[in-house]
Amino acid sequence: MAVEPRPVARPGRTRDGRPPAMNDVAALAGVSHQTVSRVLNDHPSVRPATRERVLDAIATLGYRPNLAARALVTRRTGTLGVITPATALFGPTSTLVAFEQAARDAGFYVSVATLREFSGGEVVAAVEHFLAQGVDGVVVVAPRSGTVDAVSGVRLPVPVVLVSSGREGVDLPTVAVDQVTGGRLATEHLLASGRRTVVHVAGPQEWYDARDRLQGWHEALEAAGAPVPADRPGGWSAADGFAVGGRLVEEGLPDAVFAANDQLALGLLAAFARAGVRVPQDVAVVGFDDEPGTAFYAPALTTVRQGFDELGRRAVQAVVDALAGATAEHRSIAPELVVRASSAPPDGPVG
């Protein structure tokens, strides 16, 4: 049976022209002022039928809680500020979306400031904007070098949490996916599939994640006693991967390639297909991120999945813990290898 949606009323007025107050809701619903407060705060002790009467009264009157008055009492606005780079790249964008969802699930609203450059001045301006809104805490998505320094140089009267693997020397709570482990997982998988060594197409080294993935690749090769070829610098785009793939075809194909993200891997696959190179029979390819659609690449792409939903939840929890007075700590999230056809053994099945 379909449930009728509750209408959202516009802010109302009482007969004497004033906005409805909590006492008006209580009178209409036939409950106490405290019961209305419990319903508004989603307290579990309210009976379902009573909750329904209160919600109906709120809709009928068009009552809106006075958030400013509540903030004066609790010294909290229920709002978090997020500073994030102005980019459409998968990682930072997915991090922001996951954090916003986790914050709403935890009862917070989110205010976002996107910065093209993480200079000290831009960070200070964003922070001052958030403080004027009375945010309870600030989360900074800090993927590039210099970002952490800019944030660390600003002292705030509210908790600050970094979503970044670049945490060295930082006395702030940090949350990050373990990128070094991700690089190791990709490389160890390729070696285990029978490849002699692995070439790495690296992301821009001013990005902490790119540095850490390169480190994981290097550590895995050294631990296995495999040859360590020079890494191939790239950007983050499929065009960058296509260009590197063309050079690899001209210079002589390696056994396997670990690309620093899925877009680079997509470009590699396109370059290899144009040259008639078979993947994975002639060269195996592994990406990073598990972007939507990687299962439909040709062939389906083996990649390293980042748990963005968990990253969002951990970041919100770090803010909540900081508000409660917890000391700064680093929360690390393990990545997951997703094996598909692009890394099958040279003599094994491809499907």
mmCIF file of C-alpha atoms in Angstrom, residues 199 245-257 272 275-278 282-283:
data_model
loop_
_atom_site.group_PDB
_atom_site.id
_atom_site.type_symbol
_atom_site.label_atom_id
_atom_site.label_comp_id
_atom_site.label_asym_id
_atom_site.label_seq_id
_atom_site.Cartn_x
_atom_site.Cartn_y
_atom_site.Cartn_z
ATOM 1 C CA VAL A 199 55.677 -0.581 -15.183
ATOM 2 C CA GLY A 245 50.616 3.789 -24.056
ATOM 3 C CA GLY A 246 51.799 4.884 -27.513
ATOM 4 C CA ARG A 247 55.341 5.338 -26.236
ATOM 5 C CA LEU A 248 55.295 1.917 -24.556
ATOM 6 C CA VAL A 249 54.255 0.315 -27.857
ATOM 7 C CA GLU A 250 57.113 2.063 -29.690
ATOM 8 C CA GLU A 251 59.760 1.294 -27.084
ATOM 9 C CA GLY A 252 58.781 -2.308 -26.368
ATOM 10 C CA LEU A 253 55.891 -3.609 -24.331
ATOM 11 C CA PRO A 254 56.347 -4.424 -20.647
ATOM 12 C CA ASP A 255 54.736 -7.501 -19.073
ATOM 13 C CA ALA A 256 52.269 -5.410 -17.111
ATOM 14 C CA VAL A 257 51.247 -1.838 -16.368
ATOM 15 C CA PHE A 272 47.092 -0.763 -27.060
ATOM 16 C CA ALA A 275 48.340 -0.824 -32.069
ATOM 17 C CA GLY A 276 46.838 -4.322 -32.124
ATOM 18 C CA VAL A 277 48.223 -5.177 -28.664
ATOM 19 C CA ARG A 278 46.130 -7.748 -26.821
ATOM 20 C CA ASP A 282 50.431 -9.344 -24.435
ATOM 21 C CA VAL A 283 50.311 -6.923 -21.500
#
